[in-house]
Amino acid sequence: MSLREWRFWAVPLIIFGIGLLAIESATAQMGSAFARQLLWRQGAWLVLSIIVAGLVMAAGIHRLMDLAYVLYGCALVLLVVVLLVGRVRGGAQRWLDLGPFSVQPAELVKVAYLLTVARYLAQHPPTGRDGHPMLVALVVTLVPMGLIVLQPDLGTALVLLPVVLAMLFVWGVRLRSLLGLLAIGLAGSPLFWHGLRAYQRERLLTFLDPHRDPLGSGYTIIQSQIAIGSGGWFGKGWLRGSQNYLNFLPERHTDFIFSVIGEEWGFLGGLVLLGLFGLIVWRGLDLVERTGETFTRLLATGIVTLMAFQVVINVGMTIGLVPVVGLPLPLVSYGGSSLMTTVLALLLLWALATERHRAGPRRV
Amino acid sequence: MVQGGVVVDRSRRARILRHLILGAWVVLGMALARLQIVEGPAYRVRSEQNRVRWLTSEAPRGEVCDRYGLVLAGTRLSFDLTVLPQDVRSIEATMARLGPLLGEEPSRLLRRYRAGYIAPFVPVVVAPDVPRDIAFLVEEEGVPGVVVTPVPRRWYPRGAVAAHLIGYVGRIDQRELARLERYGYTQRDLIGKAGVEATFDHYLRGTRGRTMVEVDARGRVTRTLATGPATAGKPLTLTVDLRIQTAAHRLLEGRAGAIIVLDPRDGAVLALASAPEYDLNAFVTPARQGEVAALLDHPEHPLLDRAIGAAFPPGSLFKIVTATAALETAPQWAHRSLECQGTLRIGNRVFACWNRDGHGVQGLVDALTHSCNVFFYRAGGEVGAERLVAYGRRFGLGAPTGIELPHERGGHLPDAGDAPRRTGGDLANLAIGQGDLLVTPLQVARMAAVVANGGRLVRPFLAARVEALDVHGRAGQATGVSGETLEQLQQGMERVVSDPTGTGRFGAVAGLRLCAKTGTAQVRQQRSHAWFMGFGPREAPAVAFAVFLEHGGSGSDTAALMARDLLASLQEQGMIGSGSSQLAFHPPGGAP
């Protein structure tokens, strides 16, 4: 890793910079002192994330792979702990207090989870009768998912599904098995519907028709669409989005940060941001295609899918394309845990990419 | 273990994954383009609607003045206690502080606040029209969110004088709003409800001030974007002379009836009073709402404008019409004499003259002087109902005069098609003004004007000037009544007053050649209505008038005496006199 490899860190840093500008704009009119601190806190979170991720990465990618199961176990313990002693905020128990900061274990779990699935599947290549490894991968996914749904945090839990499916797909699962899995999933969806909390059902119904309750659950979607739509080609200008500064957008510094960007920077601004995310994903996919190492391919697939899925769902919900599930926009939304996870994931991707050029021992 | 085929398969799958993700990006980009570029302009409008609100301020209404500029309806500065919801932390606490200052129950204030609440940025009036000293007290106290708002309010400095004529304002109702919405009236507008306030509302009302403000998602004003000041309404000058109006008002006090004074030359209304009257300020003072309810329930119906809004039997006044019809159809009536023996037999019924002893042999002028029934039974019998009705119409009976006041009644004349069938007793009754004849006092005053001005049916009017635009009275419509006939009528009417045996002798005013006619309309089981109509001075008529007293007794005494007092006071003030015509309202550069 060196500064010469600027193309690895330049793009995420630009995205983060855009995020800072958007957070500044989103919080400029919020009266509270806490709101005014958010910009600095986000900066502090970046520094902290880089330090933590750097320390983790210092262990080396292979040691991390060796430790994957242990990390996964620790992650599950954290998820249980947060259910027992976590801080309740907005009706959900998602946070663990750590002095001045609080963290969401659900975010941090993602990395350990990715390492675990990648290692397991890499060590159990497809034999043509995928039953056993596929089921193990699914169980490894469903256990944290279930714990996260209990918080409840539907968005974060749901992210794990496309990730495991993509990893299985690239791993070489038979299409027949994959389709069977989807069929079982569809058959089970009424059960899923019954398992949802009332407010989550409400959100899904609202997604289908935001105007069924324009002042209640549909309010956020409608106001977000008005914000982004009114941005037009070039946007209303930084700090000048009326939907933003007049408080029409709820959650605009976190999950709905893209509404602020869409309103103030317009279609072109939104396209630039999507393009930057696209660059990261594209390069990640290059690695997936070119690497000869199964572990690398699977981990890269997981990271890329995680990133892409979050971008698509987050932007999609702000423009009314998908239901509101409550997912942050990586690197942009305010929130330390998500930032730390993203930084860690990107550093892992970077390490995988650079490792390929070295003549390291081939494992698997 | 890693076979070539499987590896190839895997990189193919990686490419599929790439295409899937690429596809998601394209969909996202297209959805964004649709929202921001295709639907962008529509969302732009919606974001503006989210952001912009209008606040309004009341505009002062145009003044209504009499012909000399004395204010009849003006504007006073009042103070409303308003609460701006967005600036109030606890509305209960605020009301608890306000209550003692206003001397009101905080719970009542709170109820009024809740009823009036619209949005955080719209001030709610919790105490309208508070006294000045209380307004200052509240201002000094400085209760957060409570604002003393100066509001222009209608004010009627003359109280009950000319109440029916001026009218009053009130909140627009649903029916009015439905009719007037397209002319820019809004839900919260005040609108003229009666009198010239109603007819000239369009001129009198100003244009509200409008302030464009930006509000946030909670409806709190964040800044002002633009302001348009309120424009005052246009002033209206009436033809009314407040001195005459006041005199009429005083004379009618304690009675039910009407007094109308017109300028016979053009129909300008000098006074138009109806009694009982009521204080107009009750309608524009929030604290006096109870009085309004009492007025509505009052057995004497004070809100009814008896001058124009109700019609009564004319009694002997109609003899003017009968006399005209006779003279115009057969000019020899000017020289005919008939004998009155106190009664007249028509068919198998006996019709009485009011004087049972009979008036003896007399001509038409004498018959007018004495208001002889027998003479007019016979005159009417010869002329026929058809002509009587036709001449009644020429004098403007049976149809509204067209004065600029709402709810004017047209009275009633027998149907023209029905008239030929009226013979005998029916016809006799019609000839002396009994039967199914109804006239308004204004119609009667105009009838007097026709005799006075050489036979022109003028249209009574009230507006002398709207803003800077003069309104000219029109010459009116020729009735076609000949000069000879008018001369006979005038002679008879002058003798009604001047002759010692004239029915209107009590109305005589020294130094004034007054022409008049009395009327006493019998009402079943109640006191008769008393009429006295006329004009003067005969040589150059400056006023035509009608005095009407509902169940007032006899036209010869009560009504005549009241007319005398009215004319005497006008004479005293130099407004009329022999040969004088100072009253005529001739606008600069106007008609003769």
Tab-separated table of C-alpha atoms in Angstrom, chain B residues 44-349:
chain	number	residue	atom	x	y	z
B	44	ARG	CA	-40.291	22.400	-8.722
B	45	VAL	CA	-43.804	23.803	-8.472
B	46	ARG	CA	-44.619	21.483	-5.612
B	47	SER	CA	-41.514	22.476	-3.710
B	48	GLU	CA	-42.522	26.138	-4.127
B	49	GLN	CA	-46.013	25.352	-2.869
B	50	ASN	CA	-44.437	23.688	0.112
B	51	ARG	CA	-42.391	26.750	0.810
B	52	VAL	CA	-44.513	29.791	0.067
B	53	ARG	CA	-47.534	31.067	1.977
B	54	TRP	CA	-49.523	34.278	1.755
B	55	LEU	CA	-50.487	36.425	4.713
B	56	THR	CA	-53.082	39.130	4.307
B	57	SER	CA	-53.832	42.386	6.067
B	58	GLU	CA	-57.165	44.171	6.135
B	59	ALA	CA	-57.630	47.185	3.897
B	60	PRO	CA	-59.550	50.206	5.167
B	61	ARG	CA	-62.948	50.543	3.532
B	62	GLY	CA	-63.828	53.649	1.568
B	63	GLU	CA	-65.648	56.374	3.487
B	64	VAL	CA	-69.282	57.140	2.868
B	65	CYS	CA	-70.096	60.869	3.178
B	66	ASP	CA	-73.120	63.038	2.793
B	67	ARG	CA	-73.218	65.642	0.037
B	68	TYR	CA	-71.201	68.099	2.096
B	69	GLY	CA	-68.528	65.619	3.050
B	70	LEU	CA	-69.793	64.758	6.527
B	71	VAL	CA	-68.771	61.205	7.299
B	72	LEU	CA	-71.593	58.670	7.543
B	73	ALA	CA	-69.455	55.526	7.483
B	74	GLY	CA	-65.780	55.706	8.218
B	75	THR	CA	-62.905	53.715	9.564
B	76	ARG	CA	-61.553	53.595	13.049
B	77	LEU	CA	-58.331	52.060	14.158
B	78	SER	CA	-59.033	49.177	16.490
B	79	PHE	CA	-56.819	46.671	18.208
B	80	ASP	CA	-57.087	42.924	17.959
B	81	LEU	CA	-55.223	40.725	20.372
B	82	THR	CA	-53.675	38.009	18.261
B	83	VAL	CA	-51.521	35.031	19.046
B	84	LEU	CA	-48.875	33.849	16.629
B	85	PRO	CA	-48.873	30.081	17.229
B	86	GLN	CA	-45.287	29.560	16.112
B	87	ASP	CA	-43.968	31.880	18.808
B	88	VAL	CA	-45.865	30.354	21.692
B	89	ARG	CA	-44.326	27.694	23.880
B	90	SER	CA	-47.318	26.772	25.999
B	91	ILE	CA	-50.647	28.109	24.832
B	92	GLU	CA	-52.241	27.284	28.181
B	93	ALA	CA	-49.665	29.333	30.057
B	94	THR	CA	-50.046	32.193	27.600
B	95	MET	CA	-53.802	32.283	28.033
B	96	ALA	CA	-53.429	32.076	31.791
B	97	ARG	CA	-51.354	35.272	31.622
B	98	LEU	CA	-53.680	37.012	29.173
B	99	GLY	CA	-56.902	36.153	30.979
B	100	PRO	CA	-56.484	38.520	33.960
B	101	LEU	CA	-55.256	41.351	31.710
B	102	LEU	CA	-58.395	41.103	29.594
B	103	GLY	CA	-60.678	40.198	32.470
B	104	GLU	CA	-61.676	37.009	30.693
B	105	GLU	CA	-61.671	33.336	31.578
B	106	PRO	CA	-58.460	31.751	30.190
B	107	SER	CA	-60.485	28.702	29.172
B	108	ARG	CA	-62.691	30.882	26.965
B	109	LEU	CA	-59.649	32.449	25.349
B	110	LEU	CA	-58.263	28.987	24.788
B	111	ARG	CA	-61.471	27.840	23.135
B	112	ARG	CA	-61.433	30.851	20.844
B	113	TYR	CA	-57.805	30.162	20.002
B	114	ARG	CA	-58.485	26.533	19.123
B	115	ALA	CA	-61.472	27.488	16.998
B	116	GLY	CA	-59.459	30.094	15.112
B	117	TYR	CA	-56.249	28.138	14.611
B	118	ILE	CA	-55.289	27.648	10.982
B	119	ALA	CA	-51.517	27.213	10.759
B	120	PRO	CA	-48.480	28.107	12.854
B	121	PHE	CA	-47.777	31.175	10.733
B	122	VAL	CA	-51.325	32.569	10.748
B	123	PRO	CA	-52.079	34.833	13.713
B	124	VAL	CA	-55.170	33.805	15.651
B	125	VAL	CA	-57.428	36.530	16.993
B	126	VAL	CA	-58.190	35.662	20.616
B	127	ALA	CA	-59.727	38.989	21.640
B	128	PRO	CA	-61.069	41.195	18.873
B	129	ASP	CA	-61.400	44.949	19.281
B	130	VAL	CA	-59.978	45.408	22.769
B	131	PRO	CA	-59.984	48.880	24.320
B	132	ARG	CA	-56.907	50.946	23.648
B	133	ASP	CA	-55.695	50.973	27.268
B	134	ILE	CA	-55.886	47.184	27.510
B	135	ALA	CA	-54.044	46.876	24.210
B	136	PHE	CA	-51.228	49.027	25.591
B	137	LEU	CA	-51.218	47.083	28.831
B	138	VAL	CA	-50.738	43.805	26.982
B	139	GLU	CA	-48.066	45.370	24.795
B	140	GLU	CA	-46.151	46.509	27.880
B	141	GLU	CA	-46.505	43.139	29.525
B	142	GLY	CA	-44.766	41.604	26.528
B	143	VAL	CA	-46.266	38.131	26.534
B	144	PRO	CA	-44.281	36.064	23.992
B	145	GLY	CA	-46.294	35.216	20.913
B	146	VAL	CA	-49.045	37.700	21.734
B	147	VAL	CA	-49.251	40.563	19.300
B	148	VAL	CA	-51.468	43.631	19.384
B	149	THR	CA	-52.536	44.043	15.780
B	150	PRO	CA	-53.974	47.348	14.607
B	151	VAL	CA	-56.985	46.630	12.435
B	152	PRO	CA	-59.067	49.144	10.506
B	153	ARG	CA	-62.690	48.619	11.489
B	154	ARG	CA	-65.888	50.080	10.110
B	155	TRP	CA	-67.308	52.866	12.201
B	156	TYR	CA	-70.615	54.631	11.835
B	157	PRO	CA	-70.230	57.995	13.559
B	158	ARG	CA	-73.946	58.840	13.250
B	159	GLY	CA	-75.066	55.694	15.031
B	160	ALA	CA	-78.658	55.087	14.045
B	161	VAL	CA	-79.095	58.049	11.692
B	162	ALA	CA	-79.617	56.834	8.126
B	163	ALA	CA	-79.055	53.281	9.315
B	164	HIS	CA	-81.114	51.623	6.577
B	165	LEU	CA	-79.660	53.806	3.890
B	166	ILE	CA	-76.021	53.250	4.840
B	167	GLY	CA	-76.300	49.605	5.795
B	168	TYR	CA	-73.551	47.661	7.480
B	169	VAL	CA	-70.836	45.114	6.788
B	170	GLY	CA	-70.434	41.545	7.934
B	171	ARG	CA	-68.592	38.342	7.116
B	172	ILE	CA	-69.317	37.056	3.668
B	173	ASP	CA	-71.630	34.038	3.691
B	174	GLN	CA	-71.482	30.921	1.550
B	175	ARG	CA	-74.064	32.099	-0.966
B	176	GLU	CA	-72.399	35.448	-1.477
B	177	LEU	CA	-69.041	33.779	-1.746
B	178	ALA	CA	-70.264	31.361	-4.394
B	179	ARG	CA	-71.555	34.311	-6.423
B	180	LEU	CA	-68.587	36.641	-5.914
B	181	GLU	CA	-65.599	34.352	-5.714
B	182	ARG	CA	-64.625	34.997	-9.296
B	183	TYR	CA	-64.477	38.727	-8.570
B	184	GLY	CA	-61.756	38.197	-6.026
B	185	TYR	CA	-63.808	37.883	-2.852
B	186	THR	CA	-62.449	35.409	-0.344
B	187	GLN	CA	-63.719	33.389	2.588
B	188	ARG	CA	-62.605	35.867	5.215
B	189	ASP	CA	-63.820	39.030	3.505
B	190	LEU	CA	-66.154	41.539	5.001
B	191	ILE	CA	-68.924	42.476	2.648
B	192	GLY	CA	-71.680	45.090	2.657
B	193	LYS	CA	-74.834	43.402	3.876
B	194	ALA	CA	-77.369	46.204	3.524
B	195	GLY	CA	-77.818	49.744	2.218
B	196	VAL	CA	-75.176	51.410	0.083
B	197	GLU	CA	-72.575	49.342	1.916
B	198	ALA	CA	-73.976	46.431	-0.068
B	199	THR	CA	-74.715	48.125	-3.400
B	200	PHE	CA	-71.386	49.920	-3.605
B	201	ASP	CA	-69.367	47.203	-1.917
B	202	HIS	CA	-67.298	46.754	-5.035
B	203	TYR	CA	-66.031	50.350	-4.798
B	204	LEU	CA	-65.932	50.665	-1.038
B	205	ARG	CA	-63.911	47.543	-0.381
B	206	GLY	CA	-60.198	47.958	-0.612
B	207	THR	CA	-57.653	45.452	-1.707
B	208	ARG	CA	-56.081	43.409	1.032
B	209	GLY	CA	-52.401	43.707	1.652
B	210	ARG	CA	-50.568	40.524	0.780
B	211	THR	CA	-47.281	39.356	2.182
B	212	MET	CA	-45.482	36.410	0.691
B	213	VAL	CA	-43.584	34.502	3.322
B	214	GLU	CA	-41.487	31.414	3.372
B	215	VAL	CA	-42.442	28.751	5.855
B	216	ASP	CA	-40.681	25.645	7.031
B	217	ALA	CA	-42.083	22.145	7.294
B	218	ARG	CA	-43.779	23.028	10.585
B	219	GLY	CA	-45.347	26.073	9.022
B	220	ARG	CA	-43.218	28.610	10.851
B	221	VAL	CA	-42.310	31.734	8.955
B	222	THR	CA	-38.624	31.833	8.172
B	223	ARG	CA	-38.538	35.028	6.140
B	224	THR	CA	-40.580	37.482	4.134
B	225	LEU	CA	-40.219	37.217	0.382
B	226	ALA	CA	-42.395	40.082	-0.812
B	227	THR	CA	-44.993	42.518	0.458
B	228	GLY	CA	-47.864	44.262	-1.279
B	229	PRO	CA	-49.508	46.968	0.841
B	230	ALA	CA	-53.236	47.154	1.365
B	231	THR	CA	-55.125	49.608	-0.822
B	232	ALA	CA	-57.962	51.563	0.743
B	233	GLY	CA	-61.401	51.390	-0.808
B	234	LYS	CA	-62.808	54.268	-2.847
B	235	PRO	CA	-64.764	56.964	-1.035
B	236	LEU	CA	-68.443	57.384	-1.835
B	237	THR	CA	-70.278	60.699	-1.631
B	238	LEU	CA	-74.027	60.490	-1.320
B	239	THR	CA	-76.671	62.963	-2.429
B	240	VAL	CA	-78.021	62.815	1.127
B	241	ASP	CA	-78.032	65.961	3.231
B	242	LEU	CA	-77.205	64.894	6.752
B	243	ARG	CA	-79.155	67.840	8.222
B	244	ILE	CA	-82.398	66.771	6.543
B	245	GLN	CA	-81.707	63.142	7.299
B	246	THR	CA	-81.116	63.946	10.958
B	247	ALA	CA	-84.277	66.030	11.130
B	248	ALA	CA	-86.275	63.159	9.647
B	249	HIS	CA	-84.627	60.742	12.065
B	250	ARG	CA	-85.608	62.869	15.060
B	251	LEU	CA	-89.184	63.256	13.873
B	252	LEU	CA	-89.616	59.524	13.442
B	253	GLU	CA	-88.246	58.660	16.864
B	254	GLY	CA	-90.518	56.297	18.728
B	255	ARG	CA	-92.649	55.566	15.666
B	256	ALA	CA	-92.737	53.159	12.769
B	257	GLY	CA	-92.634	54.719	9.354
B	258	ALA	CA	-90.542	56.498	6.766
B	259	ILE	CA	-89.652	59.950	5.566
B	260	ILE	CA	-88.206	60.554	2.118
B	261	VAL	CA	-87.022	63.819	0.657
B	262	LEU	CA	-86.018	64.024	-2.995
B	263	ASP	CA	-84.779	66.743	-5.261
B	264	PRO	CA	-87.676	66.652	-7.734
B	265	ARG	CA	-85.535	67.931	-10.586
B	266	ASP	CA	-83.230	64.946	-10.886
B	267	GLY	CA	-84.324	62.455	-8.258
B	268	ALA	CA	-81.347	62.961	-5.934
B	269	VAL	CA	-82.234	61.569	-2.510
B	270	LEU	CA	-81.812	64.226	0.185
B	271	ALA	CA	-83.075	62.063	2.997
B	272	LEU	CA	-84.364	58.560	3.252
B	273	ALA	CA	-85.251	57.534	6.770
B	274	SER	CA	-86.988	54.475	8.088
B	275	ALA	CA	-88.088	53.885	11.649
B	276	PRO	CA	-87.594	52.178	13.978
B	277	GLU	CA	-83.889	52.568	13.379
B	278	TYR	CA	-80.958	50.754	14.927
B	279	ASP	CA	-77.359	51.539	15.773
B	280	LEU	CA	-75.203	50.374	12.897
B	281	ASN	CA	-72.203	50.008	15.186
B	282	ALA	CA	-73.822	46.986	16.803
B	283	PHE	CA	-72.978	45.086	13.633
B	284	VAL	CA	-69.290	45.966	13.577
B	285	THR	CA	-68.499	45.788	17.271
B	286	PRO	CA	-67.734	42.213	18.330
B	287	ALA	CA	-68.825	42.868	21.898
B	288	ARG	CA	-72.308	43.911	20.749
B	289	GLN	CA	-73.257	40.721	18.903
B	290	GLY	CA	-76.124	40.223	21.349
B	291	GLU	CA	-77.814	43.429	20.202
B	292	VAL	CA	-77.887	42.149	16.643
B	293	ALA	CA	-79.728	39.028	17.716
B	294	ALA	CA	-82.194	41.196	19.631
B	295	LEU	CA	-82.775	43.327	16.514
B	296	LEU	CA	-83.596	40.238	14.493
B	297	ASP	CA	-86.185	39.146	17.050
B	298	HIS	CA	-87.677	42.596	17.643
B	299	PRO	CA	-91.474	42.624	17.040
B	300	GLU	CA	-91.264	45.938	15.154
B	301	HIS	CA	-88.725	44.565	12.641
B	302	PRO	CA	-86.321	47.497	12.855
B	303	LEU	CA	-84.075	45.999	10.165
B	304	LEU	CA	-86.859	46.377	7.609
B	305	ASP	CA	-86.350	49.463	5.466
B	306	ARG	CA	-89.870	50.848	5.378
B	307	ALA	CA	-88.884	53.483	2.822
B	308	ILE	CA	-88.210	50.973	0.058
B	309	GLY	CA	-88.420	47.454	1.413
B	310	ALA	CA	-92.108	47.324	2.280
B	311	ALA	CA	-95.259	48.351	0.427
B	312	PHE	CA	-98.496	49.707	1.877
B	313	PRO	CA	-101.922	50.719	0.605
B	314	PRO	CA	-101.693	54.351	-0.606
B	315	GLY	CA	-105.192	55.447	0.391
B	316	SER	CA	-106.226	58.824	-0.953
B	317	LEU	CA	-102.792	59.523	-2.428
B	318	PHE	CA	-104.005	57.506	-5.367
B	319	LYS	CA	-106.568	60.230	-6.105
B	320	ILE	CA	-103.683	62.050	-7.824
B	321	VAL	CA	-103.536	59.157	-10.274
B	322	THR	CA	-107.324	59.096	-10.695
B	323	ALA	CA	-107.396	62.863	-11.225
B	324	THR	CA	-104.624	62.665	-13.802
B	325	ALA	CA	-106.289	59.807	-15.628
B	326	ALA	CA	-109.560	61.746	-15.742
B	327	LEU	CA	-108.003	65.026	-16.919
B	328	GLU	CA	-105.843	63.322	-19.529
B	329	THR	CA	-108.661	61.218	-20.958
B	330	ALA	CA	-111.289	63.970	-20.942
B	331	PRO	CA	-109.953	67.526	-20.482
B	332	GLN	CA	-113.478	68.773	-19.706
B	333	TRP	CA	-113.024	67.288	-16.213
B	334	ALA	CA	-111.217	70.547	-15.460
B	335	HIS	CA	-114.533	72.325	-15.683
B	336	ARG	CA	-116.956	69.674	-14.460
B	337	SER	CA	-118.672	69.900	-11.151
B	338	LEU	CA	-120.282	67.062	-9.234
B	339	GLU	CA	-122.271	66.972	-6.095
B	340	CYS	CA	-121.207	64.978	-3.050
B	341	GLN	CA	-124.044	64.061	-0.702
B	342	GLY	CA	-121.899	61.983	1.589
B	343	THR	CA	-122.697	58.659	-0.027
B	344	LEU	CA	-122.871	57.156	-3.473
B	345	ARG	CA	-124.893	54.147	-4.537
B	346	ILE	CA	-123.125	51.860	-6.957
B	347	GLY	CA	-125.111	48.820	-7.933
B	348	ASN	CA	-126.736	47.633	-4.753
B	349	ARG	CA	-123.944	48.872	-2.492
